[in-house]
CSV table of C-alpha atoms and ligand atoms in Angstrom, one decimal:
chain,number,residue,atom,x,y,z
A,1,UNK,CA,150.5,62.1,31.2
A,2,UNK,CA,147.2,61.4,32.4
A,3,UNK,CA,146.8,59.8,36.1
A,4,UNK,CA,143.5,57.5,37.3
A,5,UNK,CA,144.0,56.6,40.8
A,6,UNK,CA,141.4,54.8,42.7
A,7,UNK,CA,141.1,55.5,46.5
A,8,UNK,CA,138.8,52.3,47.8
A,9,UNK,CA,138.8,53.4,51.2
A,10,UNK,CA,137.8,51.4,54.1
A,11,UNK,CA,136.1,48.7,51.8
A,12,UNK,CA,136.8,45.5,50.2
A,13,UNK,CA,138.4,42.0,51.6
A,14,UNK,CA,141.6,40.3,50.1
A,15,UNK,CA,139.7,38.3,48.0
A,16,UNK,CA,137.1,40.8,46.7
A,17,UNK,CA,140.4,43.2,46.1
A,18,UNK,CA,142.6,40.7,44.4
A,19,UNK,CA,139.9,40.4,41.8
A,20,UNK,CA,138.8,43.9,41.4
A,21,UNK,CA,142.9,44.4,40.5
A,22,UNK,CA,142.6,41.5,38.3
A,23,UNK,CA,139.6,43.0,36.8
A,24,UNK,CA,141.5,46.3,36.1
A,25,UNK,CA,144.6,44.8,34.5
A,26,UNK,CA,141.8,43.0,32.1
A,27,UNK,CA,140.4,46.7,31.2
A,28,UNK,CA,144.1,47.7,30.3
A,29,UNK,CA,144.9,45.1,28.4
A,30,UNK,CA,145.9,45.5,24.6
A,31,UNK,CA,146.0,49.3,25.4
A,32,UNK,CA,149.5,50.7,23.9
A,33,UNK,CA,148.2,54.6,25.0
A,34,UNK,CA,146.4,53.9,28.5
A,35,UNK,CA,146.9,56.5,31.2
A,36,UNK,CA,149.2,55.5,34.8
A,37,UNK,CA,147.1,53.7,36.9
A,38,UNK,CA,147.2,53.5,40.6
A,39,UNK,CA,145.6,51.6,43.2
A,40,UNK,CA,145.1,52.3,46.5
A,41,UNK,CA,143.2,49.2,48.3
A,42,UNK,CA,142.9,49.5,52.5
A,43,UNK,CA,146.2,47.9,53.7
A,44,UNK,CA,145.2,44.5,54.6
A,45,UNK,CA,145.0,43.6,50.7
A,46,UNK,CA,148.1,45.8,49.6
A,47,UNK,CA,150.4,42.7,50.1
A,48,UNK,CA,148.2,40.8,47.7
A,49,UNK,CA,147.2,43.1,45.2
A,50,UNK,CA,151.0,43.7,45.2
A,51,UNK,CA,151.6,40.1,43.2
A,52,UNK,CA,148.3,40.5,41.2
A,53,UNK,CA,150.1,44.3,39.6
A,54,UNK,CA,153.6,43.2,39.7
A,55,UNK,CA,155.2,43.3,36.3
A,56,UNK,CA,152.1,45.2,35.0
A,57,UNK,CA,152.0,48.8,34.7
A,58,UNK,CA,150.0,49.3,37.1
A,59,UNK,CA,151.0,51.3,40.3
A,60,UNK,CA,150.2,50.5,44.2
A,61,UNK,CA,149.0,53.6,46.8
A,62,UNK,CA,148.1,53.4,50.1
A,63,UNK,CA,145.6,55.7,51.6
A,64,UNK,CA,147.4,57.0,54.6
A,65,UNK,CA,151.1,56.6,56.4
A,66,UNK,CA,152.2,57.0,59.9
A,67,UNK,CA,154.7,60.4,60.5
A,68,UNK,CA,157.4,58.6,61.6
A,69,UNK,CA,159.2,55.4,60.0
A,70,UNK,CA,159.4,53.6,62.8
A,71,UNK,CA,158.8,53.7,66.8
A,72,UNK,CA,156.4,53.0,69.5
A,73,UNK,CA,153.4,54.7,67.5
A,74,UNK,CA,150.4,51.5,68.3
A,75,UNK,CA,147.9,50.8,65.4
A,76,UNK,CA,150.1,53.4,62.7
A,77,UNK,CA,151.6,52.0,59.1
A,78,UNK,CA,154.7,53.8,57.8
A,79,UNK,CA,156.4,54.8,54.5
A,80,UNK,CA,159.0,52.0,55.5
A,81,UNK,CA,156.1,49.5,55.3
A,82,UNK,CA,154.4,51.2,52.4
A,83,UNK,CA,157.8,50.3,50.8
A,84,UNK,CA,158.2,47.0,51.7
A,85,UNK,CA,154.9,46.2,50.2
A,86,UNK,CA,156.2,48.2,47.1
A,87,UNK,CA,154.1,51.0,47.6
A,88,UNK,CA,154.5,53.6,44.0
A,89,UNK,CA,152.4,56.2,46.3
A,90,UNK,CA,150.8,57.3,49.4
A,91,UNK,CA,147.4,59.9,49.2
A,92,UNK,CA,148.0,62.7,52.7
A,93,UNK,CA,145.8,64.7,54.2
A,94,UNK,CA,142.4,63.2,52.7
A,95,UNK,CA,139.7,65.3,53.8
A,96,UNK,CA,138.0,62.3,55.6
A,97,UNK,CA,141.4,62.0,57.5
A,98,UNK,CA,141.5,65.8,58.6
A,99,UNK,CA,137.6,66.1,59.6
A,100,UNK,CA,136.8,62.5,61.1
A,101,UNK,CA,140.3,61.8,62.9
A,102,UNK,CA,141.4,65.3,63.2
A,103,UNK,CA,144.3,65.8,61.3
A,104,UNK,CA,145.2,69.0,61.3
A,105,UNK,CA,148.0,71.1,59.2
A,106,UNK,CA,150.8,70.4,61.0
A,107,UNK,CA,150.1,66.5,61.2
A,108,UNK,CA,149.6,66.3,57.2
A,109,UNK,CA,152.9,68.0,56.7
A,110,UNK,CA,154.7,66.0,58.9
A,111,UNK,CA,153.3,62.9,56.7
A,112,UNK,CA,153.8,64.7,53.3
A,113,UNK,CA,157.9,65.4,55.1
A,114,UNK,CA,158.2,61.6,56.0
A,115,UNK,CA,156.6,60.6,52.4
A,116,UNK,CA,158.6,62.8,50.4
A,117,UNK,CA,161.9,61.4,52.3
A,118,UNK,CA,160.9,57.9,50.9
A,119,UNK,CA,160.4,55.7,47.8
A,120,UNK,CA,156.8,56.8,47.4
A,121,UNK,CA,155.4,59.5,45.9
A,122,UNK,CA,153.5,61.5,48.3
A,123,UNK,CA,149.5,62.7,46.8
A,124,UNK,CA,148.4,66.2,49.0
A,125,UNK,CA,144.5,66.2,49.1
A,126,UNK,CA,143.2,69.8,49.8
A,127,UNK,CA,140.1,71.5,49.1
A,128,UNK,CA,136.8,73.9,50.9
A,129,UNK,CA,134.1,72.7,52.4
A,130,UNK,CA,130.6,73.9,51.2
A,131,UNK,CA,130.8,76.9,53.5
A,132,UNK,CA,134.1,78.4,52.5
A,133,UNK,CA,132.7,78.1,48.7
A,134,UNK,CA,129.6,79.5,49.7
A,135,UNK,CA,131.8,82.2,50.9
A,136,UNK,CA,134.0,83.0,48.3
A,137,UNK,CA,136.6,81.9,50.3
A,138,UNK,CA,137.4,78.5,48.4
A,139,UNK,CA,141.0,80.0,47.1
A,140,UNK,CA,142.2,80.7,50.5
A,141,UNK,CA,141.3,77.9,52.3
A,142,UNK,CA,142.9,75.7,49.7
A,143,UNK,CA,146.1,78.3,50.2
A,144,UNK,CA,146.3,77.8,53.4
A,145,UNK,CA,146.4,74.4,53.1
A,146,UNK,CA,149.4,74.0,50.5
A,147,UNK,CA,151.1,77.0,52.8
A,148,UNK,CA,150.6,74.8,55.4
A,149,UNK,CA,152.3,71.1,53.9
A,150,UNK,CA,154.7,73.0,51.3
A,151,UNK,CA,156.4,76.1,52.3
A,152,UNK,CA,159.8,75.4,52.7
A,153,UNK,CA,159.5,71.4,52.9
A,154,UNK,CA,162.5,69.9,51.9
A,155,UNK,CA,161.4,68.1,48.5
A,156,UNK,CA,163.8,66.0,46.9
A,157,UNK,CA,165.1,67.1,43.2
A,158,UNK,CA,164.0,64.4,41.4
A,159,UNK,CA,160.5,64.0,43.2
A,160,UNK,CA,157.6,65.2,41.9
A,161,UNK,CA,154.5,67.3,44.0
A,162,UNK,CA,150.8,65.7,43.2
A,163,UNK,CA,148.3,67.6,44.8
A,164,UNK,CA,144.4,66.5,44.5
A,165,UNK,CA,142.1,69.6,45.1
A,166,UNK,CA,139.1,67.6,46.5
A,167,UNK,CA,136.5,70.2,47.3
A,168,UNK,CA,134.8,68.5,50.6
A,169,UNK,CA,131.1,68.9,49.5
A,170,UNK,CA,132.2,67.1,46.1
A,171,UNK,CA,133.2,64.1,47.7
A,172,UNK,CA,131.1,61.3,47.9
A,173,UNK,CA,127.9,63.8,46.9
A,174,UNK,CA,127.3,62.9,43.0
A,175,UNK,CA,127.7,66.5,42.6
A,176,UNK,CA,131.3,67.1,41.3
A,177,UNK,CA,132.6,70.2,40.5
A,178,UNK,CA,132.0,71.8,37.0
A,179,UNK,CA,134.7,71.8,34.4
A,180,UNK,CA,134.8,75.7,34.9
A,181,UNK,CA,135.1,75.5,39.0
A,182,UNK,CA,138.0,72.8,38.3
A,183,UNK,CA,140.0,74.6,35.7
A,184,UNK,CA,140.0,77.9,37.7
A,185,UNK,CA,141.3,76.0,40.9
A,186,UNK,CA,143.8,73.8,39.3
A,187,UNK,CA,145.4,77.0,37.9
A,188,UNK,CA,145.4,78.2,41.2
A,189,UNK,CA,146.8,75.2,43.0
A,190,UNK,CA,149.9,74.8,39.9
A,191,UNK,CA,150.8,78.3,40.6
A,192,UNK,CA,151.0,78.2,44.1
A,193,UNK,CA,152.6,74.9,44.1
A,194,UNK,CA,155.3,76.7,41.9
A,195,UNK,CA,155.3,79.8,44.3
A,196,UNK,CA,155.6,77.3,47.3
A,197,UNK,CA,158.2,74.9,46.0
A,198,UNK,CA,161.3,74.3,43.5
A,199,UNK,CA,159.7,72.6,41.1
A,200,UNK,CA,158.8,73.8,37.5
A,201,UNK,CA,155.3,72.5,35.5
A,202,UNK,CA,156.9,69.7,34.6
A,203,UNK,CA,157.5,68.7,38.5
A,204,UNK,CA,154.0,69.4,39.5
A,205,UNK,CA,150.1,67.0,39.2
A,206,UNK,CA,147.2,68.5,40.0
A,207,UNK,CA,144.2,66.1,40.0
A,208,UNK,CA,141.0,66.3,40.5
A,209,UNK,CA,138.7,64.0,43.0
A,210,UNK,CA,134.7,64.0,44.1
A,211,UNK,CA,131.8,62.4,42.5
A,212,UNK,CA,133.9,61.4,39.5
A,213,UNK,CA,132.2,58.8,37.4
A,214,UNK,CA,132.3,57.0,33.8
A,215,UNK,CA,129.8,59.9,32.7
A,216,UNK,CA,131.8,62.9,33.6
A,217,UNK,CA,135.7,61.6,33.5
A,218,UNK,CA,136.4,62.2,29.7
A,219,UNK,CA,135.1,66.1,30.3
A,220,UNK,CA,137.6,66.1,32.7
A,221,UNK,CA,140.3,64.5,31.6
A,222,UNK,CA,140.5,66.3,28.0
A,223,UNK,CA,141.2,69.4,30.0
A,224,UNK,CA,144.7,70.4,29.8
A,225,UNK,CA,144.6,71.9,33.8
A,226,UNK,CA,143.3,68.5,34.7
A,227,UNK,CA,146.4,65.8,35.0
A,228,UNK,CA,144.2,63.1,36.6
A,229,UNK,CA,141.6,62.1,38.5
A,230,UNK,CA,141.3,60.7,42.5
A,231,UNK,CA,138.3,58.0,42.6
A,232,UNK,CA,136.5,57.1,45.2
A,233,UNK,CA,133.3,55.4,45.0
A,234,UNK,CA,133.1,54.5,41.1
A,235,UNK,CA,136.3,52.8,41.5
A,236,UNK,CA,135.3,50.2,43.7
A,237,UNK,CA,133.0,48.9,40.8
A,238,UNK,CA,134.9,47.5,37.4
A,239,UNK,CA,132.4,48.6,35.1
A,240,UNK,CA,132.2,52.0,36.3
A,241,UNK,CA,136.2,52.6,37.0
A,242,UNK,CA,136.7,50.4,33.4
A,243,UNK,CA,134.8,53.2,32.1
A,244,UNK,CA,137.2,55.8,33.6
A,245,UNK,CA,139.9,54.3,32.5
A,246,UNK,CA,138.0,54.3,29.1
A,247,UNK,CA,137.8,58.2,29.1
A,248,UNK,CA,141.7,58.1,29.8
A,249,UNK,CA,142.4,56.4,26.7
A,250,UNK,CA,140.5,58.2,24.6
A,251,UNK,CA,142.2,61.2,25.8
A,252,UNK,CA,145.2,60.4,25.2
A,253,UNK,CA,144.7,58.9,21.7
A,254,UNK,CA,142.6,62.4,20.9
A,255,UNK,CA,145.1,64.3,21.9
A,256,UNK,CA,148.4,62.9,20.1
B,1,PGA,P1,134.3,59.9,45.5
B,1,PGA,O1,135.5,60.1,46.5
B,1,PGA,O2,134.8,59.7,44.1
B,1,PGA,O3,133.5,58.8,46.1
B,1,PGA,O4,133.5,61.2,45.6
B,1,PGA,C1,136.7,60.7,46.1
B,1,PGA,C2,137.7,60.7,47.2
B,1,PGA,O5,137.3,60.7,48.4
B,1,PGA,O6,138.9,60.5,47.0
């Protein structure tokens, strides 16, 4: 299985998300082999993009959760919430989240804890900066980081562990990672992630996020190391992420 899930961040209004949903559920229309789709609008439009998805395949994410369900914790949204508005998944630890409002470690497991105790389907972003690449240290850092959220969380049997290795200086750059960086880390991440945790291949998604476009997302997506993709800019625009999506079909149809 082949995941597409588009991160929108802080942008968009009700209206303009309601039809960019629309617009994606016109893309996937017809398509017997398409990959799972999720969508991950900023919380204002989650309510409404709910009623434009339901009864399509189609999936809803949110970006970010509160670490507790519940409590005196001003301005925060929680898993409980995120259910209510029938919330599939929930993206942790986004690298914007850990360098511009300081989420550290320790913060990002006790999200990915709260997460993995609910309905929704926790996504762990990690991956270097520029520096730590620069310094052959890229493995480690991203290491630490899964050390950090998964060693010896309490993961329930039946729920799966996504991680998206989002190398930092990929992100939002237009220059993504090569196929060969990719592969190498993925294999990296899946065998930690099966080091870390009880799960076997089948229980663990690693995806790949920054600078992914229409022009580089079938390269990607043929690989077998490469179970999806985390979209952030091109999937605020339909033509772009339609093209995406595009590259996920054609994947899956070469490869059955
Ligand atoms: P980008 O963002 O696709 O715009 O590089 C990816 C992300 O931040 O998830």
């Amino acid at each position: 299985m082949k995941y597409i899930v588009g991160n929108w961040k802080m942008n968009l209004g009700i209206r303009e998300s309601v039809a960019l949903a629309r617009g994606v559920l016109r893309e996937l229309r017809g398509e017997d082999e398409a990959p799972e789709v999720v969508l991950c609008p900023p919380f204002t439009a989650l309510s409404e993009v709910r009623k434009v998805l339901a009864r399509s395949r189609v999936r809803l994410g949110a970006q970010n959760c509160g670490t507790e369900r519940s409590g005196a914790f001003t301005g925060e949204v929680s898993v409980a919430m995120l259910e209510d508005v029938s919330c599939s998944f929930v993206t942790v630890g986004h690298s914007e989240r850990r360098t511009i409002f300081n989420e550290t470690d320790d913060i990002v497991r006790k999200k990915l804890s709260v997460a993995m105790e609910s309905k929704l389907t926790p996504i762990l972003c990690v991956g270097e900066s520029k520096e730590e690449r620069d310094a052959d240290r890229a493995k480690e850092f991203v290491q630490g980081q899964l050390a950090a959220s998964l060693d010896g969380l309490n993961i329930p049997r039946s729920k799966p562990v996504f991680v998206a290795y989002e190398p930092v200086w990929a992100i939002g750059s237009g220059n993504p990672a090569t196929v060969a960086e990719i592969i190498d880390m993925h294999q990296f991440i899946r065998n930690e992630v099966l080091r870390l945790t009880n799960k076997d291949e089948e229980g663990v998604a690693v995806l790949y996020g920054g600078s992914v476009d229409e022009e580089n997302a079938y390269q990607y997506l043929r690989e077998r190391e490469v179970d999806g993709l985390l979209v952030g800019g091109a999937s605020l625009k339909l033509q772009a992420f339609g093209g995406i999506l595009r590259a996920g079909i054609d994947v899956i149809v070469a490869q059955q």
